[in-house]
């Protein structure tokens, strides 16, 4: 009862201050940016490995047409290193499963052209033409890009075979067509299109819009809890109300936990603003909110512990800033996949980002989520206990 | 109600003590005044008694609780009015009192009634942040009564208030005393101490120099004072001298012999003069 009354009071105070609205405002602005300024589909970076199963005359005719009509342009040949690889493919139409197991390594050279966007003339994709379907397939699975085979029969009908990794959206598959450099009337050849996916891999990765969400939720949400809670505590220290609190039968513990609840509320509101419109029904919301709460709890407890060492926010600022920036580092690794040093994995934000990403994608091992939730919960309790004993000594000096 | 034995306190945990060997006892229903100049250590001692500062050395019991241990429940019977007002500026006056009341486990007073008591009626729905300094101070003072405290700590309750409001605050303290509330009051205003306190302690540099009732103090020191105004080399001088002190007696004789006396009368000392006599320092 006491706790709830303090919570209501703190929410009232928070709602009359500006930190609360900053969080919400940032969430709304980010939502608008994501929805209107980020193209959900990968842009310009699309790479395809193609194999044309047709005579050179037909091939030259097709390509010449594309080039003269400004839809494509040859660039330098590309060399690829093929490594041993094994995978299994399932034909979506026939249900037939084929296993591949390549044991050799070799180097292949592919003629390469770039497809140009009709309106802008910008590069829409890069296509590498291989000498065999197998090579195209191997590259496709080695590098995680689409492979396609185009065949022309005696009647001159085209048929396409796409080899996908298994997680592409339907929208993406359809776009393959539109992006394809063949003229519109040939698109009805889609009838002959076969989509072949890797078996077992059926999770759809995040598009460009969705990929922003875990970063926001972890860095601007939970991690920001460190800052928000410190702002609240120092506001109280500044006004001296903590002293008034200290001479009541209420415990410091109650005070600190109330503050954490306020930060949790703020983070839930701002995260929800971002998550629901972008992720829609995809995430497992129960686990998502659970994980959001435990991470926010741990980070706000850390914020409380830090604030117990200082008497004004300006003195705490250096430490606060360093810790926030350091803990935000895993965001780089999240975006730049080539930057993934081992030491980064020891930052709490690293697993937080990974788990959050899985949860938002509606996947993730529940046991794993529970495990990490427990780790954050226990760390949070320990930090809070330390903050509590420090606050008992320093809150009022 | 309160017993302090050989209390020491050093903010920097060194040999420089801001409270030195402080001992005193306050009986139930008594108003006990801590009188001393700025920086004497009044707030330091009060903050130890209210648990805001840790007890470093000495034995302190308040309301039967040994302060070596933390007892949150004891605050149900304690009220604290702070030297610097400390209220939520973002909450209204009424909200400040209501939320504070919720922190106690005992029946609390009606916030509206408390506001009226300190002359803040009609201001209940204004943000405390918009209050003047004196209004904030009154709100802090009113808040200290919300739980009907049996022990009441008042740190400079009237400092900075205009005389009319200070008189109201004094009346409130008197009526609380009539209810049997034990009060610990710090001040550097000797009139307050004189008017309100059953006993006063003179404190300076962290040490208690003397504890007695204002009446005793005045009897002891007051009747033995002579105030002389005299002309020396064309200028008027004024001196207050003790009739019991040998060197003062000599001085009086000297002045009468050598200079023109303008006025001369024995008088009752104010607490301030007594303080100066006892400690050698003023109550600035
Ligand atoms: N937080 C602190 N850290 C270090 N020294 C302090 C602290 N608070 C007070 N002091 C010192 O302790 C001494 C006593 O201060 P205290 O506040 O108890 O005086 P006071 O009698 O209440 O004075 P005032 O009438 O101005 O309120 C002073 O010398 C002061 O400088
Ligand atoms: Mg003081």
XYZ file of C-alpha atoms and ligand atoms in Angstrom:
713
model
C 0.000 0.000 0.000
C 2.784 2.352 1.025
C 4.702 1.247 -2.020
C 1.752 1.834 -4.322
C 1.091 5.264 -2.884
C 4.765 6.171 -3.342
C 4.596 4.833 -6.870
C 1.596 7.012 -7.679
C 3.330 10.017 -6.176
C 6.514 9.363 -8.130
C 4.561 8.889 -11.359
C 2.789 12.158 -10.718
C 6.105 13.909 -10.179
C 7.640 12.225 -13.211
C 4.702 13.201 -15.376
C 5.183 16.819 -14.300
C 8.828 16.778 -15.214
C 10.341 16.691 -18.636
C 12.480 13.521 -18.629
C 9.321 11.508 -18.921
C 8.232 13.316 -22.067
C 11.696 13.275 -23.585
C 11.665 9.477 -23.565
C 8.232 9.394 -25.147
C 9.086 12.107 -27.636
C 12.252 10.272 -28.680
C 10.197 7.114 -29.177
C 7.624 8.901 -31.315
C 10.256 10.646 -33.433
C 12.132 7.413 -33.933
C 8.941 5.640 -34.887
C 8.244 8.255 -37.543
C 11.811 8.111 -38.828
C 11.699 4.337 -39.054
C 8.328 4.225 -40.736
C 8.899 6.982 -43.234
C 12.623 7.219 -43.809
C 13.815 3.629 -43.717
C 13.139 1.344 -46.635
C 12.255 -2.034 -45.150
C 13.918 -3.958 -47.958
C 17.667 -4.199 -48.421
C 18.641 -1.410 -50.764
C 21.217 -1.562 -53.557
C 23.123 -4.245 -51.792
C 21.230 -7.142 -53.232
C 23.478 -9.756 -54.715
C 22.376 -12.650 -56.885
C 24.214 -15.642 -58.263
C 22.776 -16.563 -61.632
C 23.090 -19.430 -63.982
C 21.639 -19.161 -67.472
C 20.733 -22.541 -68.909
C 20.457 -21.525 -72.582
C 22.430 -21.149 -75.741
C 24.940 -18.300 -76.024
C 22.841 -16.699 -78.788
C 19.754 -16.433 -76.614
C 21.835 -15.261 -73.679
C 23.557 -12.563 -75.734
C 20.227 -11.455 -77.119
C 18.734 -11.117 -73.622
C 21.674 -9.303 -72.156
C 22.149 -7.005 -75.118
C 18.524 -6.000 -74.852
C 18.936 -5.154 -71.179
C 22.085 -3.215 -71.784
C 20.881 -1.197 -74.746
C 17.646 -0.393 -72.927
C 19.639 0.872 -69.941
C 18.546 -1.764 -67.475
C 21.945 -3.288 -66.889
C 25.645 -2.641 -67.272
C 28.616 -4.977 -67.322
C 31.280 -4.468 -64.664
C 34.558 -6.310 -63.985
C 34.525 -10.050 -63.525
C 34.511 -11.297 -59.944
C 36.572 -14.134 -58.502
C 35.062 -16.355 -55.849
C 36.630 -18.842 -53.501
C 34.303 -21.846 -53.114
C 34.639 -23.722 -49.819
C 33.360 -27.147 -48.833
C 29.700 -26.865 -47.865
C 26.730 -29.094 -47.202
C 23.037 -28.184 -47.267
C 19.644 -29.605 -48.013
C 17.038 -28.061 -50.284
C 13.331 -28.520 -50.498
C 11.364 -27.781 -53.626
C 8.283 -25.914 -52.457
C 6.172 -27.090 -55.366
C 7.085 -30.745 -55.507
C 8.133 -31.205 -51.876
C 11.222 -33.015 -53.076
C 14.276 -32.727 -50.806
C 17.780 -32.874 -52.240
C 20.974 -33.020 -50.188
C 24.183 -31.441 -51.362
C 27.607 -32.062 -49.933
C 30.564 -30.374 -51.592
C 33.928 -31.422 -50.244
C 36.277 -29.594 -52.616
C 37.533 -26.014 -52.626
C 37.985 -24.106 -55.851
C 38.150 -20.667 -57.380
C 35.606 -19.575 -59.970
C 35.305 -16.463 -62.094
C 31.932 -14.926 -62.687
C 30.948 -12.378 -65.259
C 29.227 -9.614 -63.365
C 26.645 -7.040 -64.242
C 24.710 -4.525 -62.221
C 20.995 -4.087 -62.649
C 19.942 -0.435 -62.821
C 16.751 1.009 -61.389
C 14.380 2.134 -64.067
C 13.523 5.522 -62.590
C 16.713 6.516 -60.845
C 19.304 4.609 -62.837
C 20.852 3.624 -59.510
C 22.308 0.190 -58.953
C 19.544 -2.086 -57.751
C 21.452 -5.328 -57.581
C 24.674 -6.989 -58.507
C 24.418 -10.244 -60.446
C 27.209 -12.763 -60.869
C 26.844 -15.212 -63.720
C 28.317 -18.610 -62.966
C 29.139 -21.456 -65.287
C 27.019 -24.039 -63.492
C 23.961 -24.169 -61.300
C 25.991 -25.975 -58.669
C 28.513 -23.170 -58.421
C 25.715 -20.611 -58.144
C 24.116 -22.694 -55.419
C 27.326 -23.127 -53.458
C 27.992 -19.407 -53.537
C 24.452 -18.689 -52.585
C 24.655 -20.780 -49.431
C 28.182 -19.763 -48.642
C 27.346 -16.044 -48.724
C 23.668 -16.056 -47.889
C 22.385 -14.531 -51.103
C 19.814 -15.587 -53.640
C 20.679 -17.903 -56.520
C 18.591 -18.250 -59.627
C 18.621 -20.345 -62.750
C 16.964 -19.186 -65.933
C 16.107 -21.777 -68.537
C 14.800 -21.433 -72.079
C 13.208 -24.471 -73.723
C 12.847 -25.206 -77.461
C 9.631 -23.225 -77.705
C 11.403 -20.200 -76.374
C 9.555 -20.188 -73.005
C 11.442 -19.005 -69.974
C 11.354 -20.660 -66.640
C 13.028 -19.546 -63.425
C 14.247 -21.440 -60.455
C 15.079 -19.488 -57.297
C 17.188 -20.854 -54.528
C 16.424 -19.076 -51.287
C 17.910 -19.418 -47.844
C 14.505 -20.167 -46.486
C 13.795 -17.035 -44.510
C 12.972 -14.506 -47.207
C 9.566 -12.911 -47.067
C 7.043 -13.458 -49.831
C 7.288 -9.800 -50.541
C 10.971 -10.296 -51.082
C 10.466 -13.203 -53.469
C 7.991 -11.166 -55.459
C 10.394 -8.300 -55.610
C 12.968 -10.563 -57.174
C 10.721 -10.505 -60.181
C 10.221 -6.834 -60.372
C 13.907 -6.240 -59.926
C 14.711 -8.732 -62.556
C 15.962 -7.142 -65.674
C 13.596 -8.968 -67.992
C 10.789 -7.146 -69.711
C 7.337 -7.093 -68.168
C 5.593 -9.514 -70.500
C 8.014 -12.208 -69.500
C 6.926 -11.980 -65.909
C 4.040 -14.362 -66.520
C 6.756 -16.961 -66.752
C 6.400 -16.835 -62.980
C 4.048 -19.734 -63.580
C 7.101 -21.824 -64.132
C 8.957 -20.450 -61.174
C 10.092 -22.867 -58.560
C 11.081 -21.659 -55.130
C 13.529 -23.880 -53.393
C 14.324 -23.209 -49.760
C 16.840 -24.583 -47.363
C 15.090 -27.016 -45.060
C 14.626 -26.157 -41.410
C 15.434 -22.513 -41.890
C 12.061 -20.898 -41.764
C 12.569 -17.796 -39.689
C 12.206 -14.530 -41.408
C 15.063 -12.168 -40.581
C 14.396 -8.570 -39.641
C 13.938 -6.052 -42.361
C 15.687 -2.695 -42.140
C 12.873 -1.135 -40.132
C 12.599 -3.990 -37.707
C 16.345 -4.113 -37.176
C 16.208 -0.708 -35.445
C 13.820 -1.946 -32.774
C 16.159 -4.082 -30.618
C 18.657 -1.230 -30.556
C 16.022 1.214 -29.413
C 14.585 -1.100 -26.827
C 17.940 -2.052 -25.307
C 20.000 1.107 -25.712
C 17.430 3.904 -25.616
C 15.160 1.887 -23.332
C 16.699 -0.339 -20.720
C 20.174 1.220 -20.773
C 18.676 4.696 -20.611
C 17.185 3.559 -17.292
C 20.592 4.276 -15.755
C 20.283 7.895 -16.753
C 16.609 8.399 -15.976
C 16.813 6.930 -12.516
C 19.855 9.051 -11.709
C 18.042 12.133 -12.916
C 15.153 11.321 -10.578
C 17.360 10.573 -7.582
C 19.407 13.730 -8.003
C 16.257 15.771 -8.366
C 15.245 14.448 -4.953
C 18.684 15.025 -3.478
C 18.574 18.532 -4.811
C 15.207 19.263 -3.247
C 16.239 17.528 -0.015
C 13.090 15.408 0.000
C 15.154 12.284 0.582
C 15.872 13.589 4.084
C 12.168 13.968 4.716
C 11.712 10.424 3.472
C 14.483 9.160 5.754
C 12.629 10.251 8.895
C 9.509 8.202 8.156
C 8.861 4.546 8.962
C 9.238 3.826 5.239
C 12.456 2.154 4.242
C 15.049 3.353 1.790
C 14.456 0.058 0.027
C 10.863 1.098 -0.585
C 12.079 4.412 -1.939
C 14.557 2.818 -4.334
C 12.156 0.152 -5.580
C 9.511 2.799 -6.223
C 11.987 4.721 -8.356
C 12.728 1.569 -10.342
C 9.016 1.017 -10.956
C 8.751 4.527 -12.324
C 11.629 3.938 -14.722
C 10.119 0.600 -15.764
C 6.859 2.349 -16.539
C 8.637 4.947 -18.654
C 10.619 2.324 -20.539
C 7.556 0.158 -21.144
C 5.634 3.097 -22.545
C 8.413 4.294 -24.844
C 9.284 0.770 -26.010
C 5.665 -0.055 -26.718
C 5.371 3.045 -28.884
C 8.133 1.674 -31.093
C 7.600 -2.050 -30.891
C 3.918 -2.506 -31.633
C 3.619 -0.428 -34.827
C 6.789 -1.868 -36.325
C 6.861 -5.464 -35.126
C 3.066 -5.895 -35.101
C 2.137 -9.418 -34.088
C 5.525 -10.925 -34.652
C 7.100 -10.867 -31.180
C 6.333 -13.106 -28.283
C 5.065 -10.165 -26.222
C 4.882 -11.966 -22.913
C 8.546 -12.920 -22.998
C 9.459 -9.605 -24.572
C 7.987 -7.565 -21.721
C 9.418 -9.939 -19.168
C 12.878 -9.507 -20.603
C 12.438 -5.754 -21.004
C 11.476 -5.490 -17.337
C 14.403 -7.521 -16.005
C 16.963 -5.688 -18.132
C 15.507 -2.313 -17.165
C 15.531 -3.431 -13.541
C 19.218 -4.390 -13.713
C 20.273 -1.193 -15.454
C 18.263 1.082 -13.156
C 19.744 -0.673 -10.133
C 23.146 0.068 -11.601
C 22.059 3.690 -11.980
C 21.028 3.766 -8.313
C 24.352 2.330 -7.249
C 26.243 4.938 -9.266
C 24.143 7.769 -7.891
C 24.876 6.628 -4.344
C 28.488 7.689 -4.836
C 27.759 11.297 -5.749
C 25.796 14.165 -4.318
C 25.096 16.117 -7.499
C 24.403 14.971 -11.026
C 27.197 17.117 -12.414
C 29.745 15.226 -10.313
C 28.254 11.932 -11.464
C 28.148 12.944 -15.085
C 31.618 11.760 -16.123
C 31.094 8.298 -14.710
C 27.559 8.120 -16.051
C 28.678 9.108 -19.523
C 31.563 6.629 -19.623
C 29.397 3.756 -18.450
C 26.580 4.540 -20.862
C 28.882 4.811 -23.882
C 30.768 1.657 -22.926
C 27.587 -0.298 -22.476
C 26.271 0.974 -25.787
C 29.277 -0.438 -27.697
C 27.621 -3.753 -28.573
C 25.271 -1.727 -30.777
C 28.153 -1.382 -33.225
C 28.637 -5.091 -33.385
C 24.893 -5.450 -33.876
C 25.037 -3.305 -36.996
C 28.492 -4.091 -38.289
C 28.656 -7.862 -38.377
C 32.389 -7.896 -39.064
C 32.984 -6.142 -35.706
C 32.365 -8.848 -33.168
C 35.310 -9.157 -30.783
C 35.052 -11.700 -27.999
C 35.473 -9.138 -25.207
C 32.328 -7.378 -26.377
C 30.295 -10.412 -25.387
C 30.999 -9.758 -21.735
C 29.074 -6.495 -21.874
C 25.573 -7.055 -20.500
C 24.097 -5.164 -23.435
C 25.494 -7.755 -25.851
C 23.318 -10.688 -24.780
C 20.508 -8.240 -24.088
C 20.566 -7.190 -27.746
C 20.757 -10.749 -29.028
C 17.972 -12.052 -26.821
C 15.830 -9.013 -27.518
C 16.321 -9.471 -31.237
C 15.265 -13.116 -31.057
C 12.231 -12.267 -28.954
C 11.166 -9.485 -31.269
C 11.499 -11.831 -34.236
C 9.129 -14.164 -32.463
C 11.718 -16.831 -32.030
C 14.435 -17.589 -29.543
C 14.958 -20.455 -27.255
C 12.676 -20.008 -24.246
C 15.194 -21.672 -21.942
C 17.805 -19.219 -23.150
C 15.514 -16.256 -22.533
C 14.682 -17.492 -19.053
C 18.360 -18.063 -18.327
C 19.343 -14.548 -19.343
C 16.325 -13.097 -17.573
C 17.494 -14.794 -14.403
C 21.018 -13.485 -14.883
C 19.707 -9.928 -15.258
C 17.299 -10.363 -12.376
C 19.966 -11.665 -10.003
C 22.473 -8.992 -11.056
C 19.765 -6.389 -10.567
C 18.979 -7.641 -7.074
C 22.664 -7.644 -6.119
C 23.166 -4.126 -7.484
C 20.041 -2.941 -5.724
C 21.177 -4.485 -2.441
C 24.522 -2.698 -2.766
C 22.797 0.556 -3.674
C 20.505 0.118 -0.685
C 23.314 -0.308 1.810
C 25.223 2.601 0.307
C 22.162 4.827 0.276
C 21.539 4.096 3.943
C 24.903 5.668 4.611
C 25.028 8.482 2.110
C 21.487 9.423 1.147
C 21.201 12.143 3.702
C 24.663 13.605 4.020
C 12.553 10.552 26.150
C 15.967 11.401 24.795
C 19.243 10.514 26.422
C 22.602 11.435 24.956
C 25.854 10.355 26.606
C 29.328 11.367 25.474
C 28.375 11.911 21.884
C 31.142 12.698 19.417
C 30.809 13.343 15.711
C 33.334 14.146 13.037
C 32.170 14.682 9.444
C 35.549 13.815 8.027
C 36.200 10.992 10.457
C 39.248 12.686 11.869
C 40.241 14.229 15.171
C 38.379 17.452 14.395
C 35.013 16.946 16.026
C 31.916 18.925 15.137
C 30.266 17.466 18.239
C 32.410 16.885 21.301
C 31.451 14.930 24.372
C 27.822 16.047 24.197
C 25.624 14.730 27.005
C 22.103 15.718 27.978
C 18.750 14.277 28.802
C 15.275 15.423 27.780
C 12.288 14.426 29.843
C 8.882 13.615 28.467
C 6.838 16.712 27.645
C 9.827 18.991 27.900
C 10.810 21.617 25.327
C 14.568 21.527 25.164
C 16.432 24.291 23.372
C 19.781 24.034 21.691
C 21.127 27.559 21.607
C 24.301 28.475 19.822
C 25.798 30.543 17.046
C 25.933 29.455 13.445
C 28.217 26.483 12.935
C 28.089 25.477 16.601
C 26.921 21.969 15.822
C 23.229 22.252 16.629
C 22.012 20.674 13.416
C 24.728 18.061 13.620
C 23.437 16.825 16.973
C 19.820 16.985 15.834
C 20.621 15.044 12.674
C 22.237 12.294 14.716
C 19.133 12.098 16.900
C 16.883 11.812 13.856
C 19.111 9.212 12.228
C 20.037 11.440 9.295
C 23.652 11.198 10.359
C 25.177 7.958 11.549
C 26.003 7.591 15.222
C 29.787 7.440 15.367
C 30.628 7.507 19.040
C 28.585 7.787 22.200
C 25.325 6.385 23.459
C 22.019 7.795 22.291
C 18.545 6.567 23.096
C 15.474 8.235 21.649
C 12.039 7.104 22.793
C 13.611 3.970 24.211
C 15.373 3.013 20.972
C 19.132 2.659 21.005
C 20.379 4.471 17.902
C 23.151 1.949 17.365
C 20.504 -0.033 15.544
C 18.206 1.207 12.821
C 14.537 1.182 13.800
C 12.350 2.594 11.069
C 9.235 2.121 13.157
C 10.378 4.687 15.683
C 9.596 7.408 13.158
C 5.887 6.823 13.644
C 6.226 8.816 16.859
C 8.724 11.357 15.552
C 8.269 14.574 13.620
C 11.079 16.528 12.014
C 10.947 20.088 10.764
C 13.999 20.823 8.677
C 16.260 23.818 8.721
C 16.017 24.070 4.914
C 12.558 23.442 3.540
C 12.461 20.223 1.559
C 9.217 19.548 -0.218
C 8.360 18.265 -3.675
C 8.163 21.423 -5.751
C 6.247 19.583 -8.475
C 3.482 18.537 -6.094
C 0.851 20.829 -4.630
C 0.934 21.665 -0.929
C -1.906 19.232 -0.258
C -0.301 16.458 -2.299
C 2.929 16.969 -0.389
C 1.129 16.436 2.889
C -1.061 13.571 1.673
C 1.768 11.534 0.238
C 3.863 12.151 3.317
C 0.978 10.997 5.501
C 0.839 7.731 3.537
C 4.360 6.877 4.633
C 3.294 6.443 8.262
C 1.597 3.492 9.898
C -0.274 5.629 12.435
C -3.358 7.847 12.178
C -2.409 11.153 10.595
C -3.763 14.668 10.784
C -5.993 16.274 8.216
C -3.748 18.037 5.670
C -6.251 20.881 5.185
C -6.340 21.545 8.892
C -2.543 21.637 9.054
C -2.373 24.100 6.175
C -4.851 26.323 7.967
C -2.829 26.089 11.146
C 0.262 27.549 9.469
C -1.668 30.171 7.529
C -1.601 28.421 4.170
C -5.351 27.934 3.785
C -6.455 28.341 0.192
C -2.983 27.468 -1.067
C -3.507 23.728 -0.885
C -3.820 23.229 -4.620
C -0.875 25.419 -5.596
C 2.384 23.813 -6.599
C 4.817 23.996 -3.699
C 7.429 25.138 -6.200
C 5.536 28.404 -6.628
C 5.668 29.159 -2.889
C 7.801 31.863 -1.308
C 10.635 30.842 0.989
C 8.582 31.474 4.099
C 5.605 29.531 2.720
C 7.823 26.572 1.915
C 9.224 26.723 5.413
C 5.727 26.705 6.877
C 4.748 23.754 4.710
C 7.823 21.863 5.915
C 6.878 22.765 9.464
C 3.266 21.673 8.977
C 4.414 18.396 7.476
C 6.406 17.590 10.622
C 3.144 17.414 12.580
C 1.281 15.127 10.204
C 1.769 11.957 12.285
C 0.929 13.552 15.669
C 4.542 13.174 16.825
C 5.324 12.481 20.441
C 8.874 13.679 19.866
C 9.276 16.723 17.733
C 12.543 17.954 16.271
C 12.513 21.569 15.196
C 15.562 22.982 13.460
C 15.290 26.778 13.394
C 11.482 26.765 13.228
C 11.047 30.541 12.998
C 14.171 31.655 11.167
C 13.405 33.802 8.165
C 9.707 34.196 8.980
C 8.019 37.537 9.459
C 7.185 38.335 13.100
C 3.461 37.650 12.772
C 4.001 34.215 11.309
C 6.819 33.493 13.731
C 4.327 34.262 16.513
C 1.863 31.769 14.994
C 4.576 29.115 14.881
C 5.452 29.814 18.511
C 1.790 29.437 19.461
C 1.650 26.104 17.702
C 4.745 24.907 19.543
C 3.198 26.010 22.844
C -0.056 24.214 22.149
C 1.819 21.054 21.179
C 3.706 21.324 24.446
C 0.396 21.581 26.240
C -0.530 18.252 24.624
C 2.571 16.737 26.148
C 4.785 16.605 23.070
C 8.486 16.453 23.777
C 10.380 18.935 21.627
C 13.992 19.388 20.680
C 14.457 22.857 19.282
C 17.582 24.370 17.830
C 17.911 28.090 17.370
C 20.282 30.970 17.534
C 17.468 33.251 18.556
C 17.562 33.706 22.328
C 14.045 35.130 22.487
C 12.642 31.935 21.062
C 14.673 29.932 23.512
C 13.586 32.146 26.380
C 9.901 32.076 25.466
C 9.493 28.446 24.525
C 12.056 26.303 26.238
C 11.860 24.611 29.609
C 15.606 24.217 29.520
C 18.311 25.417 27.188
C 21.755 24.126 26.378
C 24.443 26.539 25.306
C 26.471 24.962 22.569
C 29.569 26.306 20.915
C 32.195 24.610 18.759
C 30.406 21.318 19.234
C 30.528 21.454 23.019
C 27.754 22.035 25.540
C 28.884 24.751 27.931
C 25.869 24.819 30.196
C 22.345 23.467 30.581
C 19.704 25.149 32.729
C 16.248 26.702 32.724
C 16.088 30.244 31.321
C 14.744 31.397 34.683
C 17.625 29.958 36.670
C 20.103 31.364 34.215
C 18.653 34.823 34.547
C 18.576 34.648 38.314
C 22.090 33.390 38.431
C 23.575 35.926 36.068
C 21.001 38.645 35.541
C 20.771 40.462 38.895
C 24.458 40.890 39.172
C 24.884 43.055 36.099
C 25.464 46.782 35.920
C 25.115 48.722 32.722
C 27.098 51.968 32.714
C 27.023 54.714 30.117
C 29.820 57.243 30.517
C 31.644 60.001 28.647
C 35.308 59.530 27.967
C 37.241 62.112 25.960
C 34.004 63.483 24.506
C 32.645 60.134 23.374
C 29.968 58.023 24.972
C 30.868 54.494 26.041
C 28.599 51.744 27.243
C 29.690 48.748 29.288
C 27.929 45.886 31.023
C 29.856 44.665 34.009
C 29.417 41.986 36.619
C 29.087 43.081 40.222
C 30.534 39.822 41.489
C 33.650 39.786 39.366
C 36.672 41.373 41.144
C 38.198 42.898 38.045
C 34.773 44.161 36.941
C 34.204 45.684 40.368
C 37.493 47.506 40.058
C 36.504 48.692 36.586
C 33.184 50.036 37.890
C 34.975 51.926 40.631
C 37.456 53.265 38.116
C 34.754 54.485 35.734
C 32.829 56.223 38.496
C 36.035 57.892 39.705
C 37.408 59.003 36.347
C 34.542 59.753 33.960
C 31.221 61.464 33.731
C 28.459 58.889 34.221
C 25.409 59.351 31.984
C 23.309 56.400 33.145
C 23.906 53.466 35.420
C 21.515 50.704 36.395
C 21.529 47.105 37.358
C 19.546 44.950 34.933
C 18.331 41.437 34.192
C 20.530 39.859 31.579
C 19.065 38.559 28.348
C 19.920 34.998 27.403
C 22.191 36.459 24.794
C 24.221 38.346 27.363
C 24.358 35.313 29.543
C 25.506 33.335 26.542
C 28.283 35.848 25.937
C 29.268 35.727 29.558
C 29.361 31.962 29.668
C 30.960 31.249 26.325
C 32.807 34.449 25.598
C 31.106 34.558 22.187
C 28.017 36.127 20.715
C 25.019 34.408 19.169
C 25.620 35.733 15.702
N 28.167 17.777 5.627
C 29.163 18.344 6.314
N 30.448 18.020 6.062
C 31.458 18.575 6.735
N 31.295 19.454 7.711
C 30.037 19.842 8.041
C 28.904 19.292 7.345
N 27.794 19.837 7.866
C 28.209 20.687 8.828
N 29.552 20.681 8.938
C 30.342 21.455 9.896
O 29.962 21.116 11.197
C 29.903 22.240 12.026
C 28.541 22.322 12.687
O 27.553 22.538 11.682
P 26.006 22.561 12.020
O 25.256 22.571 10.752
O 25.694 21.474 12.994
O 25.865 23.977 12.726
P 24.575 24.688 13.277
O 24.840 24.930 14.715
O 23.362 23.950 12.947
O 24.632 26.069 12.502
P 23.426 26.958 11.892
O 22.921 27.806 13.005
O 24.108 27.779 10.860
O 22.409 26.057 11.356
C 30.233 23.438 11.152
O 31.579 23.781 11.392
C 30.061 22.948 9.754
O 31.010 23.539 8.911
Mg 21.756 24.305 11.771
